[in-house]
CSV table of C-alpha atoms in Angstrom, one decimal:
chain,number,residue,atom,x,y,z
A,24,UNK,CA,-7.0,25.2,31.5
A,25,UNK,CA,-6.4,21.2,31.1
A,26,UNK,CA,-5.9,20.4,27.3
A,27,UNK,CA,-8.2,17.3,26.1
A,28,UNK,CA,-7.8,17.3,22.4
A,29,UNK,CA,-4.9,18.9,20.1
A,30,UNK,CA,-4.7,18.5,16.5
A,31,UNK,CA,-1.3,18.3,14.8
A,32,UNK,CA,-0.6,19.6,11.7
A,33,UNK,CA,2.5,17.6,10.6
A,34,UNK,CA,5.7,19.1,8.5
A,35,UNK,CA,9.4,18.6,7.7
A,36,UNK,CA,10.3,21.6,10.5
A,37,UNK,CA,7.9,23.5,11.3
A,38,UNK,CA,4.8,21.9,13.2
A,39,UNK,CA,1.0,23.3,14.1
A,40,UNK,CA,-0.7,22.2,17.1
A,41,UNK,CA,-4.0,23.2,17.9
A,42,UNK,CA,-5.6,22.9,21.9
A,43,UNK,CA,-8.8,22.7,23.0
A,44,UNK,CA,-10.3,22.2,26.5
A,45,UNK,CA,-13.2,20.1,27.7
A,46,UNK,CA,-15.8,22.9,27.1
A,47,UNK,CA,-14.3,22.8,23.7
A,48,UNK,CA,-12.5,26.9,24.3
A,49,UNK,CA,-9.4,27.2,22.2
A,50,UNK,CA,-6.7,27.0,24.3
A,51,UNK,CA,-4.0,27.1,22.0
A,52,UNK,CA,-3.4,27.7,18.1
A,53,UNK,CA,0.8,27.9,17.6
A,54,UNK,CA,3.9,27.1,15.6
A,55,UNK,CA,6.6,24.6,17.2
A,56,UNK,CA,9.9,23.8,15.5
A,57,UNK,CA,10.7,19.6,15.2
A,58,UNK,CA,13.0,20.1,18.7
A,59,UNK,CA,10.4,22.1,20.4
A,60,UNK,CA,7.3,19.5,19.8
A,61,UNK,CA,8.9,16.6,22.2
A,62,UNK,CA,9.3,18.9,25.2
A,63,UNK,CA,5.9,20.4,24.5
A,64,UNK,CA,4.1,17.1,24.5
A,65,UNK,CA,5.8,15.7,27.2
A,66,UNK,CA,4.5,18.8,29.5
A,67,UNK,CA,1.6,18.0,29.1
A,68,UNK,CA,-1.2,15.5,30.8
A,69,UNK,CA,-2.4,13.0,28.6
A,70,UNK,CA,-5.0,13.8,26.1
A,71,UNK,CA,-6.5,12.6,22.6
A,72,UNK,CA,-4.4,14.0,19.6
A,73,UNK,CA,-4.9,13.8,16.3
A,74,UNK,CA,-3.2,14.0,13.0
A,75,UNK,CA,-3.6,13.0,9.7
A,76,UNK,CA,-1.9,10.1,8.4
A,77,UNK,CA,1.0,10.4,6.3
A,78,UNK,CA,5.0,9.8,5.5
A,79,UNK,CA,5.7,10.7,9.1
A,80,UNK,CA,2.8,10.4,11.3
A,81,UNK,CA,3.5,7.1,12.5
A,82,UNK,CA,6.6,7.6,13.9
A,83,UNK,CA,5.5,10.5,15.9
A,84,UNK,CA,1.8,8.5,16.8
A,85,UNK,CA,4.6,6.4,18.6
A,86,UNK,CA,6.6,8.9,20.0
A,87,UNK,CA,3.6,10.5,21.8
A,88,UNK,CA,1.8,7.0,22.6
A,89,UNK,CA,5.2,6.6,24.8
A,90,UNK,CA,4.3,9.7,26.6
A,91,UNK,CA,0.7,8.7,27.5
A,92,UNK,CA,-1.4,10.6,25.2
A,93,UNK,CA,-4.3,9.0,22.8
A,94,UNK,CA,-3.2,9.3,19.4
A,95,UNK,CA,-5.4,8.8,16.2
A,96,UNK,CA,-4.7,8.8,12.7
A,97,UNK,CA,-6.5,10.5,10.4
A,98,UNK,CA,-7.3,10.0,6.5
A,99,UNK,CA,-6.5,13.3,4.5
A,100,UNK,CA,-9.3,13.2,2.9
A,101,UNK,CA,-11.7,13.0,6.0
A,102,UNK,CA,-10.1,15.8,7.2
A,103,UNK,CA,-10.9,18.1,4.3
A,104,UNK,CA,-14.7,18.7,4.9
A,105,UNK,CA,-14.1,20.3,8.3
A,106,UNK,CA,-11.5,22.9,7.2
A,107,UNK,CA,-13.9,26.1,7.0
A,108,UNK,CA,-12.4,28.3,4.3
A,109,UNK,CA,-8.6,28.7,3.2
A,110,UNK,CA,-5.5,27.1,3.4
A,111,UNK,CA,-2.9,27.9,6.4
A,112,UNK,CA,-1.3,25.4,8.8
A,113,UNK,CA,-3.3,26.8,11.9
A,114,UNK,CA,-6.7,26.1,9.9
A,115,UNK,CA,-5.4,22.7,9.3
A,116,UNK,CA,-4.5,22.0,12.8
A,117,UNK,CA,-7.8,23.3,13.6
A,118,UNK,CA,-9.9,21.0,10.9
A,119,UNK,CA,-7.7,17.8,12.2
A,120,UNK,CA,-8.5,19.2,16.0
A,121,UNK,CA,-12.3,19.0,15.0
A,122,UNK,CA,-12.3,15.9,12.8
A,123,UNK,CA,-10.5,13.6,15.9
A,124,UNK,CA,-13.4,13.6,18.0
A,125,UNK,CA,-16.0,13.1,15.6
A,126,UNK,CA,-17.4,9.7,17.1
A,127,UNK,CA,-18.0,8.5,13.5
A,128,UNK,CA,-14.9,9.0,11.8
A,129,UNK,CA,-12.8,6.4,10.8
A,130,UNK,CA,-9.1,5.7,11.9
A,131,UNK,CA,-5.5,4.3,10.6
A,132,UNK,CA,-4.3,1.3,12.6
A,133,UNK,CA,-0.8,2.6,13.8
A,134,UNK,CA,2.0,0.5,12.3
A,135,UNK,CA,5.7,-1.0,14.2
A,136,UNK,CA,8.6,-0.3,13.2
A,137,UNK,CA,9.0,-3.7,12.3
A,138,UNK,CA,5.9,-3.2,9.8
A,139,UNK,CA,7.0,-0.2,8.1
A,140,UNK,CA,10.9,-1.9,8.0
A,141,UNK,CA,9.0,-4.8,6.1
A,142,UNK,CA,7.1,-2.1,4.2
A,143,UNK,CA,10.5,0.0,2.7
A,144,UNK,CA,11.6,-3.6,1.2
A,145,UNK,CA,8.0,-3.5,-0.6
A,146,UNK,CA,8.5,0.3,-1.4
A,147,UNK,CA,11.9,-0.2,-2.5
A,148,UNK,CA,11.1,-3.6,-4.9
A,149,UNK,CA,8.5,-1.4,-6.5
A,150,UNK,CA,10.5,1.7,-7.3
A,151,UNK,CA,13.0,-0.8,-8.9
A,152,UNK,CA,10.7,-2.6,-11.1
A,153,UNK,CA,8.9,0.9,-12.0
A,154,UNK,CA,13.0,1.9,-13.5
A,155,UNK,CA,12.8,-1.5,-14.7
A,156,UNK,CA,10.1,-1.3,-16.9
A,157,UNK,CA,11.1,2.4,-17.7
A,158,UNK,CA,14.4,0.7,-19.0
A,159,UNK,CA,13.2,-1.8,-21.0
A,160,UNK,CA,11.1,0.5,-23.2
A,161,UNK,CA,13.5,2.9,-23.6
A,162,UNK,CA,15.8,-0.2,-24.5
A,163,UNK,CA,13.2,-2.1,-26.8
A,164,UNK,CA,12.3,1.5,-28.7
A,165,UNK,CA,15.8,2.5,-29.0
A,166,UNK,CA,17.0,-0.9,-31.1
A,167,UNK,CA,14.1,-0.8,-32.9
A,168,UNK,CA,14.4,2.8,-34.4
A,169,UNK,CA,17.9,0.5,-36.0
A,170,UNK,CA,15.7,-2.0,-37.1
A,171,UNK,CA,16.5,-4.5,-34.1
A,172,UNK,CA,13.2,-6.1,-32.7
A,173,UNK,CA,13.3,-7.4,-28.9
A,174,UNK,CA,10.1,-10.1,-28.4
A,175,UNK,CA,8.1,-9.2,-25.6
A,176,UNK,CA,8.8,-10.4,-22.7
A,177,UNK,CA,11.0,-9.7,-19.3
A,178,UNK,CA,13.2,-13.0,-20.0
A,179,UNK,CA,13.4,-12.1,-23.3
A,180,UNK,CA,14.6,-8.3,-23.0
A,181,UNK,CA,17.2,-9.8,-20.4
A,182,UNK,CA,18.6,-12.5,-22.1
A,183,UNK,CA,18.8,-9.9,-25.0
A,184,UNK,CA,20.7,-8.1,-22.7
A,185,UNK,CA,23.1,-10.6,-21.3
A,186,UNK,CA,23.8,-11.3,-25.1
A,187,UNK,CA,25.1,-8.0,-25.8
A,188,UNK,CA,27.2,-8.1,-22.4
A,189,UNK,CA,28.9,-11.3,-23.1
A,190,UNK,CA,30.4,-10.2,-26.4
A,191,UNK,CA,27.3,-9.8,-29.0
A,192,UNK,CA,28.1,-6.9,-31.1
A,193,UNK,CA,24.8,-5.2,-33.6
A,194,UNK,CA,25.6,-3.7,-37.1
A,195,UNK,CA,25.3,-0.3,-35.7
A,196,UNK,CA,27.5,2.6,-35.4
A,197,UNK,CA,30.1,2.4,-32.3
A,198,UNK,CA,28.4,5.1,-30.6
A,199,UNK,CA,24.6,3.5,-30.9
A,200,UNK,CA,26.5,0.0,-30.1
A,201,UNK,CA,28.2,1.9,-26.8
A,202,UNK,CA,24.9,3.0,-25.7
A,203,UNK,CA,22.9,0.0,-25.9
A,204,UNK,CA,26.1,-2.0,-24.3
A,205,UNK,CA,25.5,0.6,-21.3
A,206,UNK,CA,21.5,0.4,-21.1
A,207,UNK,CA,22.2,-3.5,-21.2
A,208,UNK,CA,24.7,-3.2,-18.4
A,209,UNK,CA,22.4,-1.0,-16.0
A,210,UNK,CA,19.5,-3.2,-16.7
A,211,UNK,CA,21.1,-6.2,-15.8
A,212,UNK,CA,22.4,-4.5,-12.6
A,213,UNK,CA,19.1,-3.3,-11.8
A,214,UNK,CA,17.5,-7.0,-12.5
A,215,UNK,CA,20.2,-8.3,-9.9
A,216,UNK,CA,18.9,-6.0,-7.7
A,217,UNK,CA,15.4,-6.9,-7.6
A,218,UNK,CA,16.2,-10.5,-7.5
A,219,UNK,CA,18.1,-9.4,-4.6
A,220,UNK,CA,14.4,-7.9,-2.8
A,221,UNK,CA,12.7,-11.0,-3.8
A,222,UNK,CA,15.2,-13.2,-2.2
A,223,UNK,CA,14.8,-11.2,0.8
A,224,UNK,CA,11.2,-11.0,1.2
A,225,UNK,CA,11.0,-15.0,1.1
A,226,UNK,CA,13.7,-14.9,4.1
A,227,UNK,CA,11.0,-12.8,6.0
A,228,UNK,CA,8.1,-15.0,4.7
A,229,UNK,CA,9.7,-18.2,6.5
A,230,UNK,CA,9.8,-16.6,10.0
A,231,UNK,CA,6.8,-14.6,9.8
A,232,UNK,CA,3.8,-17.3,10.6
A,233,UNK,CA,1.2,-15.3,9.4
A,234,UNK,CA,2.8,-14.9,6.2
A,235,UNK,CA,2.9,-18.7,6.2
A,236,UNK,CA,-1.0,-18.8,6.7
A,237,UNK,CA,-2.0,-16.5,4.0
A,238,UNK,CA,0.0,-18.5,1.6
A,239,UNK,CA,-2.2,-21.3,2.0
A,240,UNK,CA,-4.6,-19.2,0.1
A,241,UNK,CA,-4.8,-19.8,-4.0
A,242,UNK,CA,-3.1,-16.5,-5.6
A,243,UNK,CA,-1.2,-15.3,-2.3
A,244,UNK,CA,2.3,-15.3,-3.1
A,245,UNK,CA,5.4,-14.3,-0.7
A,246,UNK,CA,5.0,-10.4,-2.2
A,247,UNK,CA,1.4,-10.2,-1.5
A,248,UNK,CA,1.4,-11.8,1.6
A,249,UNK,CA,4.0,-10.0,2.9
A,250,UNK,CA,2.6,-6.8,1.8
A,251,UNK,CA,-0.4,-7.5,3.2
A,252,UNK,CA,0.8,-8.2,6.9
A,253,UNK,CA,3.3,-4.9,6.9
A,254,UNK,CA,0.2,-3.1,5.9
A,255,UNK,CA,-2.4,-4.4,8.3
A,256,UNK,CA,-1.0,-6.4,10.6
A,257,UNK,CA,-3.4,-8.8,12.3
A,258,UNK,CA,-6.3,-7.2,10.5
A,259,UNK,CA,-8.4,-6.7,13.7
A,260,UNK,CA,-9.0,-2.8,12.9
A,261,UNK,CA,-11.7,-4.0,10.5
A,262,UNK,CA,-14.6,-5.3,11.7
A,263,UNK,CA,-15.8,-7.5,9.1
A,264,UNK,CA,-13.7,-8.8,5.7
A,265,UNK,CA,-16.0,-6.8,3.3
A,266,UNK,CA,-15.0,-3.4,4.9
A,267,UNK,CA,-11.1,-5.2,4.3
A,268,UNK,CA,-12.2,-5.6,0.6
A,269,UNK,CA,-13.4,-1.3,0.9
A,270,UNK,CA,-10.4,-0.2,2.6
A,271,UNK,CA,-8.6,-1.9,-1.1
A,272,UNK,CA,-11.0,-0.7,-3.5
A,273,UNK,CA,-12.5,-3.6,-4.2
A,274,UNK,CA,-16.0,-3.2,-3.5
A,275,UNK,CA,-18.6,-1.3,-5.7
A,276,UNK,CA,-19.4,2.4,-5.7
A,277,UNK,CA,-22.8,3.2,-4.2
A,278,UNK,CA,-24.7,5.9,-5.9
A,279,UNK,CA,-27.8,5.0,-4.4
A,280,UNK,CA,-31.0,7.6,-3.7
A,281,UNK,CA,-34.6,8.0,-3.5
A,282,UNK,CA,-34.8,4.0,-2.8
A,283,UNK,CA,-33.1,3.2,-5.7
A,284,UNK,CA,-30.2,0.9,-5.3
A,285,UNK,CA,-27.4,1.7,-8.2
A,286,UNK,CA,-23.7,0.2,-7.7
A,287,UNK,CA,-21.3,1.0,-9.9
A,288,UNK,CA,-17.6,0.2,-10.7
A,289,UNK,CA,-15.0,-0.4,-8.2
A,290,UNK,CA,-13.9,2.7,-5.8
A,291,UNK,CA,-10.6,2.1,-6.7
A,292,UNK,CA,-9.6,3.9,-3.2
A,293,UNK,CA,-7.3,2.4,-0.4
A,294,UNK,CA,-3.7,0.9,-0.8
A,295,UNK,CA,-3.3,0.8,-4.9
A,296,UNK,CA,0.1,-1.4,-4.0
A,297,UNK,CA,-2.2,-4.1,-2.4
A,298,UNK,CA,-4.8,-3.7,-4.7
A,299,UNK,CA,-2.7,-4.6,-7.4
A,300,UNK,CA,-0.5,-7.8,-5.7
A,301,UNK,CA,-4.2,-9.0,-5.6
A,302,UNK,CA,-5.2,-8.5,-8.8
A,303,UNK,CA,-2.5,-9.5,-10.6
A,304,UNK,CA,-2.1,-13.2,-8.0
A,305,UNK,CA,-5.8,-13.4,-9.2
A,306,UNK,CA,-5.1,-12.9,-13.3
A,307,UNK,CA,-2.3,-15.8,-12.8
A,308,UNK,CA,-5.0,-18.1,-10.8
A,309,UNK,CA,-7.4,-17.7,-14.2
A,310,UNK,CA,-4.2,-18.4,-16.0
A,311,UNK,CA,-3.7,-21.4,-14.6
A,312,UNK,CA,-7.4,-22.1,-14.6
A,313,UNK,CA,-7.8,-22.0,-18.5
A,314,UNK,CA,-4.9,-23.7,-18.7
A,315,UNK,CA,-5.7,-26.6,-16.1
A,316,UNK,CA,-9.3,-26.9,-15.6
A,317,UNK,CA,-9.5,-29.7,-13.4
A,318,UNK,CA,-7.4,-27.4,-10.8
A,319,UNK,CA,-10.1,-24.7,-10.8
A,320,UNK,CA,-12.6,-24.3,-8.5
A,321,UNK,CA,-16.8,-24.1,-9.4
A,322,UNK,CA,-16.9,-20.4,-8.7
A,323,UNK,CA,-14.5,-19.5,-11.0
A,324,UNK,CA,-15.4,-21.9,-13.8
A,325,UNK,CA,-18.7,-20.9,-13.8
A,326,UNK,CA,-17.5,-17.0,-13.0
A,327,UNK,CA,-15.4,-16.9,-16.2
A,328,UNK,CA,-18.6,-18.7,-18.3
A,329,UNK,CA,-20.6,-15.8,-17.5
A,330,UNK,CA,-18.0,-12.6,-17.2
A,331,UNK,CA,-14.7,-11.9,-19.1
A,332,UNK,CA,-11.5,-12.5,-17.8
A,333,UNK,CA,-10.7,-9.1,-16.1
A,334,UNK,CA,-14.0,-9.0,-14.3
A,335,UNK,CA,-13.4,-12.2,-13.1
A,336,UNK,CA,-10.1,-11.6,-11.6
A,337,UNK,CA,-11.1,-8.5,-9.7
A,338,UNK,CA,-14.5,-10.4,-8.5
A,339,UNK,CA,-11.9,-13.1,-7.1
A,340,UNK,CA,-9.6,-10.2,-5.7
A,341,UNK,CA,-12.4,-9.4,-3.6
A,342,UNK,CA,-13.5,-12.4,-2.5
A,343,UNK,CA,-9.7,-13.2,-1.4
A,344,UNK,CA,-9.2,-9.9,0.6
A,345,UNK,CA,-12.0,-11.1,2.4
A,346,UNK,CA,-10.4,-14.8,3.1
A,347,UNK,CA,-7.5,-12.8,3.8
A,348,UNK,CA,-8.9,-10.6,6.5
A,349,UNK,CA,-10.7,-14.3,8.4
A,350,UNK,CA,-7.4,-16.1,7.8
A,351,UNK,CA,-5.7,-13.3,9.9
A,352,UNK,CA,-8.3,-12.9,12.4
A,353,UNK,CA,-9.0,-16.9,12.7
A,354,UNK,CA,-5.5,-17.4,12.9
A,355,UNK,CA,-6.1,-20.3,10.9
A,356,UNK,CA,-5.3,-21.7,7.4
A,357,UNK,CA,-7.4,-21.3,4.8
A,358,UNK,CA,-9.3,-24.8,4.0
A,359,UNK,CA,-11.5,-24.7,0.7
A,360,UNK,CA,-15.0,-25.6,1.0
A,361,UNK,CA,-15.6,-29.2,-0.8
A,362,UNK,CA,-19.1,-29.9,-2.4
C-alpha cells in the first residue's frame, strides 16, 4: 500500500513514524534509530509528512524536502488536541499524523541554514546578557553586604569593574577583595564578549538588504532587524501584518461569546525574543519622544496623552510588527505618512 501521509515523532536517537494510506488504513506505526530514518525516507515515494516544530525539525524538514516529500511543521501546541489518551511516542506520531492534514491548521515557515546560522548569533548574544545580568547582581549584592554601593546602571557596574581591575583596592578582607577582583574580571570578559556579538550582527546588517529596509523604520535597530529576518524571512507565510502582530503576541485576547465582543490583554504567545526587541526599540522611541517632542509623531503624542507609558509602547510594538511585515512584503522602505 502507497504511503500518503506519515507523522514523525522527533528525538535525540530514537524516532516514531507513523503511515497512513489514501483510505486513511494504518500502514505503519514503528521505531527507527537516527541512521535508519534517511534510508527509510528515501525508499519511499513522495508524500506529505509532518512533525512538530522544534530544536531539530528544521534540519530534518530539509533533509526530506531534498528527497521529494511534502514536509509541514507543526506547532506543539496544535498538536496536543488530537492525541486521544496517554503519552507514548507511537500516540504522538499518530496525533502529528492526524493533525498534518487538517486543512485548517496552521504551519511554521521552514527556515535556511543561513537563517538559523544568523539565529545562533541572536541565541548566543542573549544567553550572554542573561549571565550578564546574573553577574552584575550577584556583583552589586555582594559589595553591598560590605557596605559598597554600585549606582545603577550597566556603565556604571563596568566602569566599577574596570576600577577594581586596573589597581583599585576596597577596605575589605583579602579574601572578599580576591573575589570581587575575580567577578570583576569575568564580567569584564563576558562584556567583551557581547560587544563582540554586536559588532557582528552590524557586519551582517550591511549586507543583508532587507535588514537595511527595516531599519528605516523608527525603533528598528540592527538586533531587532536582524532578528526579525532570521526568524521570518520575507514574511510571505503571513497573510496580512495583523496575523504578524498574533504570531508575536501582540494582539488582544478574544474572549468573546453569545454576541458579546470582550478583548482582553495581550496573548503574549509567539517568539517572546522578538516580542521583546520590539518592545523594548518601542520604550526608547517614547524615550526619546518625552525627551524631544518636536521628533514625535501625532499618534504617539496623543497615544501617551491618553494611556501610560507601558501601554503605549506595546500599542506602538504592534503597530510596527505590522509595518514590519508590509516593509518585507513591499520590499520597500518605510516612508511616514505626512498630514
Amino acid at each position: 500500500m502507497q504511503v500518503t501521509t506519515i507523522g514523525v515523532d522527533l528525538a535525540k536517537n530514537i524516532f516514531q513514524v507513523h503511515g497512513i494510506a489514501r483510505d486513511e488504513e494504518v500502514v505503519f506505526n514503528r521505531p527507527l534509530r537516527r541512521a535508519q530514518l534517511l534510508p527509510f525516507f528515501t525508499k519511499l515515494e513522495p508524500c506529505l509528512i509532518g512533525m512538530e516544530a522544534c530544536s531539530n525539525a528544521h534540519h530534518w524538514a530539509r533533509e526530506f524536502t531534498a528527497l521529494g516529500h511534502i514536509v509541514r511543521l507543526i506547532p506543539p501546541k496544535y498538536v496536543k488536541p488530537y492525541v486521544k489518551r496517554g503519552k507514548s511516542d507511537a500516540i504522538d506520531a499518530e496525533a502529528i499524523c492526524e493533525a498534518v492534514t487538517r486543512p485548517t491548521m496552521r504551519f511554521v515557515a521552514i527556515k535556511t541554514v543561513e537563517q538559523q546560522a544568523l539565529l545562533s548569533l541572536h541565541r548566543a548574544r542573549a544567553l550572554l546578557v542573561r549571565q550578564r545580568t546574573q553577574l552584575i547582581n550577584g556583583l552589586r549584592g555582594m559589595v553591598a553586604e560590605f557596605g559598597v554601593y554600585i549606582a545603577k546602571g550597566l556603565a556604571r557596574v563596568i566602569g566599577f569593574a574596570e576600577d577594581i581591575l586596573v589597581g583599585e583596592v576596597l577596605d575589605l578582607p583579602e579574601i572578599a577583595n580576591e573575589v570581587i577582583h575575580n567577578l570583576c574580571e569575568h564580567l569584564v570578559a563576558l562584556h567583551a564578549r557581547i560587544r563582540w556579538y554586536e559588532e557582528r550582527l552590524k557586519l551582517v546588517a550591511k549586507e543583508d538588504a532587507r535588514v537595511r529596509l527595516l531599519r528605516t523604520i523608527p525603533g528598528v535597530g540592527v538586533v531587532t532587524a536582524s532578528a526579525i529576518i532570521a526568524s521570518i524571512g520575507d514574511g510571505h507565510q503571513f497573510r496580512n501584518g495583523r496575523e504578524f502582530a498574533a504570531w508575536l503576541g501582540l494582539t488582544p485576547a478574544n474572549k468573546s461569546s453569545g454576541g458579546k465582543e470582550k478583548l482582553g490583554r495581550i496573548t503574549k504567545m509567539g517568539d517572546q525574543y522578538l516580542r521583546c526587541l520590539l518592545v523594548v526599540g518601542m520604550t526608547s522611541l517614547v524615550r526619546q519622544t518625552k525627551s524631544h517632542p518636536e521628533r514625535a509623531s501625532k499618534w504617539l503624542t496623543s497615544l501617551l496623552e491618553r494611556k501610560p507609558a507601558r501601554v503605549a509602547t506595546v500599542a506602538m510594538a504592534n503597530k510596527t510588527a505590522r509595518i514590519v511585515w508590509a516593509v518585507l512584503t513591499r520590499n520597500e522602505p518605510y516612508t511616514p505618512h505626512t498630514v
